[in-house]
Amino acid sequence: MTAYERPSAPGSSGGTGSSGSLGADGRDTNGPGTDSHDAVVLAGGAARRLGGADKPGVRVGGRALLDRVLAACSGAAVTVVVAEPRPTARPVEWAREDPPGAGPVAALDAGLRHTTAAYVVVLSADLPFLDEGTVQRLLTALQEAGTEGVLLTDSGGRDQPLVAAYRSVALRRELAALRAELGELTGLPLRRLTGALELTRITDPVASFDCDTWDDIAVARARIREHGHVLDEWITAVKDELGIDLDVDTGTLLDLARDAAHGVARPAAPLTTFLVGYAAAQAKGGPEAVAEAARKATALALRWAAEAEADDGTAPPPTAPSGTSTGTGTSAGTGTGTGTESATPEARPDAG
């Protein structure tokens, strides 16, 4: 994969614009939808508790932690990653706090300067279980609550300000106040910023789980291999690796694989599902094309199974069409012929 970097959006260098109509207090007066948002991902920490390892690049379920977070915020109009540029699974913009390593408040300020939307999702790069549904929930709660931010709390009730959605104007207001008071943002903890905001809190110990230590990494890797998670995790990882964005009906494909394995032969299962995917791609279709190709292949596998049962004598022979003689003699029904040919399946052309 190569590192993606898009040109900055028009007007993003100053970072003071907004895509919604805002009142004097920074609240939306026209109620922009939750698709009117940007995302800022902080990925430049020192990872001291991981021994200085490249934490955003650590893999959980075969995917870099950063890529997992980027997949969760893929609905953002603009996604800014505050870190040195690196290969990513989807396009992002890059920013860096000045000086590098100046801390989360300075990093957030740097990322926010590349955004223009009324809402901004702010995330750390070490959230293995964050998903699009959680991001949507944060944005919806922000609209409905009317507060300046919505953040998750962990199992201990602690605020997680880097799993949150904020009103951009509120963040800019408090960043400007801190800069006016202190002269700079270097070294400030996030609570100095979020402590001045009116916040709504949502408890979610899974989505807020972050990986600060190698023990945390081990817990995350074990969890995604649990029975209830492993298939969805694997499908997501494969799609991410192949660069495809397609809703996969795993039930339909698993049923097809079962029918091909039972009705034809076990190796037919993976080969058939591959061919179904290839057929859908050739048709330049989406989920509907996959479903239609799977339907046809399933019907074929069932026909094979039915023929095999008939050949084994485990299924009744097909009924002769009405008015068709069942014997081979000159007088149907008299039994003067052999009387066996009608009950014997016709020889295959390639039977020799």
XYZ file of N, CA, C and O in Angstrom, residues 35 164 296:
12
model
N -23.833 13.392 8.522
C -22.805 13.197 7.508
C -21.981 14.464 7.333
O -20.973 14.467 6.649
N -14.743 10.714 20.876
C -15.732 11.762 21.123
C -16.094 12.489 19.842
O -15.382 12.419 18.833
N -27.862 -18.652 -8.417
C -27.695 -19.551 -9.551
C -26.771 -20.719 -9.200
O -27.052 -21.871 -9.543
